[in-house]
Amino acid sequence: MNRRDFLRATLLGSAAVAVASSPIELFAAKDKSKKKSKQPLRISFQEGTAPGKTLGDKLDYMEANGVVGFEPGGKGLSGRVAEINKLLSGRNIKVSAICAGFDGFILSQDAATRKIFDVTMKEIIEAAGAIGSVGVIMVPAFNHQVPVLPHTADTRAYLIEQLQLLGDHALKNNTTIILEPLNRKEAFYLRQVADAASICRDANHDGVRCMGDFWHMTTEEPSDYGAFFSGGKYLQHVHIASRGTRNMPGEDGEVDNYVDGFRALKEMNYPGFVSFECGCKTNREEAVPTALKLMREQWEKA
């Protein structure tokens, strides 16, 4: 390359960097030919999201508004299998993920606490399989759960070993376990989608997967787009909430922008659910349809 060509290439490269506001945007701008998936937005509600007095009322509302996933809690789930299967029969609604519900925690220093976790988690896994859930969400340790194993390479290796065993049980029941990264105020151990995906990679088990949550990602991730792509083939589930107060999408105004993350999901051909995990600070009968409209508009924009 002669001096003139070198300077021309350098100036063009500098201009591209100046236009891009982040390295992720620069990366994405390189390939405008990426074809976005025609995969539909598959919205899921946790049990408390939809208006209605009974679960049947809530499912009626969900079906009428095009919500195709239902995310129940794991607490007491084994005793609700028949009820849930009966209520979902004939509907265009599937169980998405199961939101935790186990007792104890997997990284406790106390063997008895770890045993409680193992027993209750396996019960939930079995119930999850019986209602056709894609997986059971788990967090290795919340900040309030002590005493906890130290954050070391040995602890990580132990976690992977235990996840493989749980993954075996999950596959036997036609489901998975799903690692959820949280923000540092809730759980220091696992905070980014890439961290969870790397654990899934090292576990190398079809029954061990991960997820992303827009609420936690607001604090921990430099880019929604990059976060979801870092999950790669291990990304099994997504949670959504308003980005300032963890309420209905749209209730925090302009900050409730999910386009960048939705663009990644579409480019990845993500087949899973985007599930509401949030409160509601206004009237639920008005806030829920507004949130659904916002999500669908932003999905189309992405």
GROMACS .gro file of C-alpha atoms in nm:
model
  302
    1MET     CA    1   0.000   0.000   0.000
    2ASN     CA    2   0.141   0.344  -0.092
    3ARG     CA    3   0.120   0.649   0.131
    4ARG     CA    4  -0.188   0.798  -0.045
    5ASP     CA    5  -0.390   0.473  -0.019
    6PHE     CA    6  -0.289   0.432   0.346
    7LEU     CA    7  -0.411   0.784   0.436
    8ARG     CA    8  -0.738   0.734   0.246
    9ALA     CA    9  -0.809   0.406   0.430
   10THR     CA   10  -0.721   0.562   0.766
   11LEU     CA   11  -0.953   0.862   0.711
   12LEU     CA   12  -1.242   0.640   0.603
   13GLY     CA   13  -1.195   0.419   0.908
   14SER     CA   14  -1.188   0.721   1.141
   15ALA     CA   15  -1.509   0.854   0.987
   16ALA     CA   16  -1.686   0.524   1.044
   17VAL     CA   17  -1.578   0.518   1.408
   18ALA     CA   18  -1.694   0.877   1.456
   19VAL     CA   19  -2.040   0.803   1.317
   20ALA     CA   20  -2.090   0.492   1.530
   21SER     CA   21  -2.180   0.577   1.888
   22SER     CA   22  -2.059   0.242   2.020
   23PRO     CA   23  -1.837  -0.051   1.914
   24ILE     CA   24  -2.150  -0.265   1.888
   25GLU     CA   25  -2.303  -0.021   1.637
   26LEU     CA   26  -1.981  -0.021   1.437
   27PHE     CA   27  -1.985  -0.402   1.434
   28ALA     CA   28  -2.349  -0.411   1.330
   29ALA     CA   29  -2.295  -0.147   1.060
   30LYS     CA   30  -2.040  -0.369   0.886
   31ASP     CA   31  -2.304  -0.612   0.764
   32LYS     CA   32  -2.619  -0.441   0.644
   33SER     CA   33  -2.708  -0.755   0.448
   34LYS     CA   34  -2.810  -0.950   0.759
   35LYS     CA   35  -3.157  -1.087   0.703
   36LYS     CA   36  -3.394  -1.039   0.991
   37SER     CA   37  -3.604  -1.334   1.091
   38LYS     CA   38  -3.975  -1.344   1.022
   39GLN     CA   39  -4.005  -1.511   1.362
   40PRO     CA   40  -4.310  -1.362   1.538
   41LEU     CA   41  -4.289  -1.191   1.876
   42ARG     CA   42  -4.404  -1.460   2.121
   43ILE     CA   43  -4.527  -1.274   2.429
   44SER     CA   44  -4.567  -1.451   2.763
   45PHE     CA   45  -4.724  -1.336   3.090
   46GLN     CA   46  -4.638  -1.435   3.442
   47GLU     CA   47  -4.942  -1.528   3.648
   48GLY     CA   48  -4.993  -1.185   3.802
   49THR     CA   49  -4.966  -0.984   3.480
   50ALA     CA   50  -5.307  -1.008   3.315
   51PRO     CA   51  -5.625  -0.859   3.465
   52GLY     CA   52  -5.868  -1.115   3.605
   53LYS     CA   53  -5.971  -1.274   3.933
   54THR     CA   54  -5.899  -1.637   3.849
   55LEU     CA   55  -5.634  -1.808   3.638
   56GLY     CA   56  -5.907  -1.896   3.389
   57ASP     CA   57  -6.003  -1.528   3.361
   58LYS     CA   58  -5.639  -1.433   3.306
   59LEU     CA   59  -5.590  -1.697   3.037
   60ASP     CA   60  -5.907  -1.578   2.861
   61TYR     CA   61  -5.766  -1.225   2.860
   62MET     CA   62  -5.427  -1.345   2.734
   63GLU     CA   63  -5.579  -1.546   2.451
   64ALA     CA   64  -5.801  -1.255   2.345
   65ASN     CA   65  -5.495  -1.029   2.329
   66GLY     CA   66  -5.260  -1.262   2.141
   67VAL     CA   67  -5.042  -1.359   2.437
   68VAL     CA   68  -4.916  -1.711   2.361
   69GLY     CA   69  -4.704  -1.795   2.668
   70PHE     CA   70  -4.776  -1.847   3.038
   71GLU     CA   71  -4.500  -1.834   3.300
   72PRO     CA   72  -4.615  -1.974   3.636
   73GLY     CA   73  -4.413  -1.967   3.954
   74GLY     CA   74  -4.244  -2.285   4.072
   75LYS     CA   75  -4.364  -2.275   4.433
   76GLY     CA   76  -4.621  -2.550   4.479
   77LEU     CA   77  -4.618  -2.627   4.107
   78SER     CA   78  -4.628  -3.005   4.149
   79GLY     CA   79  -4.972  -2.972   4.307
   80ARG     CA   80  -5.104  -2.760   4.017
   81VAL     CA   81  -5.008  -2.975   3.718
   82ALA     CA   82  -5.360  -3.111   3.658
   83GLU     CA   83  -5.518  -2.765   3.702
   84ILE     CA   84  -5.280  -2.594   3.460
   85ASN     CA   85  -5.305  -2.865   3.196
   86LYS     CA   86  -5.684  -2.855   3.214
   87LEU     CA   87  -5.701  -2.476   3.184
   88LEU     CA   88  -5.457  -2.470   2.889
   89SER     CA   89  -5.629  -2.751   2.702
   90GLY     CA   90  -5.756  -2.630   2.365
   91ARG     CA   91  -5.595  -2.288   2.398
   92ASN     CA   92  -5.328  -2.128   2.181
   93ILE     CA   93  -5.114  -2.076   2.493
   94LYS     CA   94  -4.811  -2.281   2.599
   95VAL     CA   95  -4.617  -2.278   2.923
   96SER     CA   96  -4.302  -2.073   2.865
   97ALA     CA   97  -4.061  -2.098   3.160
   98ILE     CA   98  -4.115  -2.169   3.529
   99CYS     CA   99  -4.003  -1.883   3.752
  100ALA     CA  100  -3.788  -2.036   4.028
  101GLY     CA  101  -3.985  -2.141   4.341
  102PHE     CA  102  -3.727  -2.375   4.492
  103ASP     CA  103  -3.598  -2.359   4.849
  104GLY     CA  104  -3.232  -2.335   4.952
  105PHE     CA  105  -2.965  -2.247   4.696
  106ILE     CA  106  -2.708  -2.436   4.496
  107LEU     CA  107  -2.398  -2.245   4.616
  108SER     CA  108  -2.464  -2.258   4.989
  109GLN     CA  109  -2.174  -2.352   5.215
  110ASP     CA  110  -2.422  -2.556   5.416
  111ALA     CA  111  -2.472  -2.911   5.283
  112ALA     CA  112  -2.827  -2.932   5.424
  113THR     CA  113  -2.928  -2.613   5.241
  114ARG     CA  114  -2.782  -2.748   4.916
  115LYS     CA  115  -2.978  -3.070   4.967
  116ILE     CA  116  -3.302  -2.877   5.013
  117PHE     CA  117  -3.232  -2.695   4.690
  118ASP     CA  118  -3.164  -3.018   4.502
  119VAL     CA  119  -3.482  -3.189   4.622
  120THR     CA  120  -3.716  -2.894   4.561
  121MET     CA  121  -3.556  -2.802   4.227
  122LYS     CA  122  -3.599  -3.156   4.097
  123GLU     CA  123  -3.965  -3.154   4.203
  124ILE     CA  124  -4.019  -2.834   4.003
  125ILE     CA  125  -3.832  -2.977   3.703
  126GLU     CA  126  -4.061  -3.281   3.703
  127ALA     CA  127  -4.371  -3.059   3.720
  128ALA     CA  128  -4.230  -2.834   3.447
  129GLY     CA  129  -4.194  -3.133   3.217
  130ALA     CA  130  -4.548  -3.245   3.295
  131ILE     CA  131  -4.694  -2.912   3.176
  132GLY     CA  132  -4.464  -2.875   2.874
  133SER     CA  133  -4.245  -2.590   2.998
  134VAL     CA  134  -3.927  -2.494   2.810
  135GLY     CA  135  -3.734  -2.475   3.138
  136VAL     CA  136  -3.702  -2.379   3.503
  137ILE     CA  137  -3.534  -2.048   3.583
  138MET     CA  138  -3.271  -2.050   3.857
  139VAL     CA  139  -3.021  -1.811   4.016
  140PRO     CA  140  -2.704  -1.963   4.170
  141ALA     CA  141  -2.713  -1.728   4.472
  142PHE     CA  142  -2.886  -1.404   4.569
  143ASN     CA  143  -2.692  -1.148   4.771
  144HIS     CA  144  -2.899  -1.219   5.082
  145GLN     CA  145  -2.829  -1.594   5.069
  146VAL     CA  146  -2.543  -1.666   5.308
  147PRO     CA  147  -2.310  -1.828   5.385
  148VAL     CA  148  -2.221  -1.872   5.019
  149LEU     CA  149  -1.930  -2.051   4.855
  150PRO     CA  150  -1.648  -1.810   4.760
  151HIS     CA  151  -1.645  -1.665   4.411
  152THR     CA  152  -1.352  -1.876   4.287
  153ALA     CA  153  -1.260  -2.108   4.000
  154ASP     CA  154  -1.328  -2.407   4.225
  155THR     CA  155  -1.680  -2.282   4.299
  156ARG     CA  156  -1.744  -2.230   3.928
  157ALA     CA  157  -1.628  -2.584   3.855
  158TYR     CA  158  -1.856  -2.715   4.131
  159LEU     CA  159  -2.150  -2.519   3.989
  160ILE     CA  160  -2.092  -2.663   3.641
  161GLU     CA  161  -2.077  -3.016   3.781
  162GLN     CA  162  -2.406  -2.967   3.967
  163LEU     CA  163  -2.572  -2.809   3.664
  164GLN     CA  164  -2.479  -3.111   3.455
  165LEU     CA  165  -2.651  -3.336   3.707
  166LEU     CA  166  -2.960  -3.114   3.711
  167GLY     CA  167  -2.945  -3.101   3.331
  168ASP     CA  168  -2.963  -3.480   3.321
  169HIS     CA  169  -3.280  -3.471   3.532
  170ALA     CA  170  -3.425  -3.192   3.317
  171LEU     CA  171  -3.372  -3.379   2.989
  172LYS     CA  172  -3.533  -3.690   3.136
  173ASN     CA  173  -3.838  -3.473   3.195
  174ASN     CA  174  -3.825  -3.305   2.851
  175THR     CA  175  -3.729  -2.963   2.982
  176THR     CA  176  -3.418  -2.760   3.077
  177ILE     CA  177  -3.275  -2.544   3.354
  178ILE     CA  178  -3.226  -2.177   3.269
  179LEU     CA  179  -2.962  -1.959   3.436
  180GLU     CA  180  -3.076  -1.601   3.492
  181PRO     CA  181  -2.820  -1.319   3.533
  182LEU     CA  182  -2.938  -1.046   3.771
  183ASN     CA  183  -2.814  -0.697   3.850
  184ARG     CA  184  -2.549  -0.648   4.118
  185LYS     CA  185  -2.801  -0.523   4.375
  186GLU     CA  186  -2.969  -0.864   4.369
  187ALA     CA  187  -2.691  -1.109   4.288
  188PHE     CA  188  -2.322  -1.043   4.246
  189TYR     CA  189  -2.231  -1.393   4.131
  190LEU     CA  190  -2.396  -1.392   3.788
  191ARG     CA  191  -2.468  -1.055   3.626
  192GLN     CA  192  -2.428  -1.069   3.247
  193VAL     CA  193  -2.574  -1.289   2.976
  194ALA     CA  194  -2.222  -1.367   2.850
  195ASP     CA  195  -2.127  -1.498   3.196
  196ALA     CA  196  -2.426  -1.732   3.197
  197ALA     CA  197  -2.360  -1.842   2.839
  198SER     CA  198  -1.997  -1.924   2.920
  199ILE     CA  199  -2.114  -2.148   3.205
  200CYS     CA  200  -2.357  -2.318   2.965
  201ARG     CA  201  -2.074  -2.363   2.716
  202ASP     CA  202  -1.846  -2.521   2.976
  203ALA     CA  203  -2.126  -2.741   3.108
  204ASN     CA  204  -2.172  -2.858   2.748
  205HIS     CA  205  -2.515  -3.000   2.825
  206ASP     CA  206  -2.837  -2.973   2.626
  207GLY     CA  207  -3.030  -2.938   2.951
  208VAL     CA  208  -2.840  -2.627   3.067
  209ARG     CA  209  -2.942  -2.294   2.912
  210CYS     CA  210  -2.956  -1.922   2.998
  211MET     CA  211  -3.172  -1.613   2.954
  212GLY     CA  212  -3.166  -1.235   2.945
  213ASP     CA  213  -3.381  -0.988   3.136
  214PHE     CA  214  -3.419  -0.633   3.002
  215TRP     CA  215  -3.455  -0.498   3.358
  216HIS     CA  216  -3.125  -0.643   3.480
  217MET     CA  217  -2.957  -0.573   3.146
  218THR     CA  218  -3.036  -0.201   3.189
  219THR     CA  219  -2.787  -0.194   3.476
  220GLU     CA  220  -2.530  -0.452   3.372
  221GLU     CA  221  -2.505  -0.459   2.993
  222PRO     CA  222  -2.343  -0.196   2.768
  223SER     CA  223  -2.567  -0.308   2.481
  224ASP     CA  224  -2.895  -0.503   2.460
  225TYR     CA  225  -2.794  -0.616   2.112
  226GLY     CA  226  -2.457  -0.745   2.230
  227ALA     CA  227  -2.603  -0.905   2.542
  228PHE     CA  228  -2.850  -1.122   2.353
  229PHE     CA  229  -2.597  -1.216   2.089
  230SER     CA  230  -2.356  -1.319   2.364
  231GLY     CA  231  -2.617  -1.572   2.476
  232GLY     CA  232  -2.597  -1.735   2.134
  233LYS     CA  233  -2.744  -2.083   2.102
  234TYR     CA  234  -2.784  -2.104   2.480
  235LEU     CA  235  -3.042  -1.822   2.499
  236GLN     CA  236  -3.367  -1.991   2.602
  237HIS     CA  237  -3.589  -1.721   2.753
  238VAL     CA  238  -3.629  -1.341   2.791
  239HIS     CA  239  -3.790  -1.126   3.061
  240ILE     CA  240  -3.913  -0.772   3.003
  241ALA     CA  241  -4.017  -0.478   3.227
  242SER     CA  242  -4.006  -0.100   3.220
  243ARG     CA  243  -3.647   0.017   3.241
  244GLY     CA  244  -3.669   0.267   3.524
  245THR     CA  245  -3.904   0.118   3.782
  246ARG     CA  246  -3.959  -0.245   3.670
  247ASN     CA  247  -4.325  -0.192   3.589
  248MET     CA  248  -4.523  -0.236   3.265
  249PRO     CA  249  -4.326  -0.164   2.947
  250GLY     CA  250  -4.409   0.196   2.856
  251GLU     CA  251  -4.483   0.315   3.209
  252ASP     CA  252  -4.140   0.480   3.233
  253GLY     CA  253  -4.174   0.675   2.909
  254GLU     CA  254  -3.899   0.711   2.650
  255VAL     CA  255  -3.646   0.499   2.839
  256ASP     CA  256  -3.863   0.195   2.766
  257ASN     CA  257  -3.693   0.126   2.436
  258TYR     CA  258  -3.631  -0.239   2.346
  259VAL     CA  259  -3.561  -0.203   1.973
  260ASP     CA  260  -3.188  -0.279   1.995
  261GLY     CA  261  -3.252  -0.601   2.186
  262PHE     CA  262  -3.541  -0.700   1.963
  263ARG     CA  263  -3.320  -0.647   1.657
  264ALA     CA  264  -3.070  -0.898   1.799
  265LEU     CA  265  -3.345  -1.151   1.874
  266LYS     CA  266  -3.478  -1.120   1.520
  267GLU     CA  267  -3.134  -1.156   1.364
  268MET     CA  268  -3.067  -1.459   1.584
  269ASN     CA  269  -3.398  -1.613   1.476
  270TYR     CA  270  -3.479  -1.645   1.847
  271PRO     CA  271  -3.771  -1.891   1.878
  272GLY     CA  272  -3.853  -1.842   2.245
  273PHE     CA  273  -4.078  -1.621   2.453
  274VAL     CA  274  -4.047  -1.264   2.580
  275SER     CA  275  -4.219  -1.280   2.917
  276PHE     CA  276  -4.350  -0.999   3.137
  277GLU     CA  277  -4.188  -0.994   3.481
  278CYS     CA  278  -4.298  -0.663   3.624
  279GLY     CA  279  -4.534  -0.469   3.844
  280CYS     CA  280  -4.787  -0.206   3.740
  281LYS     CA  281  -4.793   0.148   3.874
  282THR     CA  282  -5.114   0.261   3.699
  283ASN     CA  283  -5.442   0.094   3.606
  284ARG     CA  284  -5.370  -0.264   3.492
  285GLU     CA  285  -5.667  -0.271   3.252
  286GLU     CA  286  -5.511   0.023   3.066
  287ALA     CA  287  -5.140  -0.044   3.120
  288VAL     CA  288  -5.135  -0.402   2.987
  289PRO     CA  289  -5.281  -0.332   2.640
  290THR     CA  290  -5.061  -0.023   2.612
  291ALA     CA  291  -4.755  -0.234   2.693
  292LEU     CA  292  -4.854  -0.497   2.436
  293LYS     CA  293  -4.898  -0.229   2.170
  294LEU     CA  294  -4.559  -0.076   2.250
  295MET     CA  295  -4.379  -0.410   2.231
  296ARG     CA  296  -4.537  -0.505   1.901
  297GLU     CA  297  -4.458  -0.167   1.747
  298GLN     CA  298  -4.097  -0.186   1.859
  299TRP     CA  299  -4.065  -0.547   1.736
  300GLU     CA  300  -4.181  -0.433   1.391
  301LYS     CA  301  -3.944  -0.136   1.402
  302ALA     CA  302  -3.655  -0.367   1.488
   0.00000   0.00000   0.00000
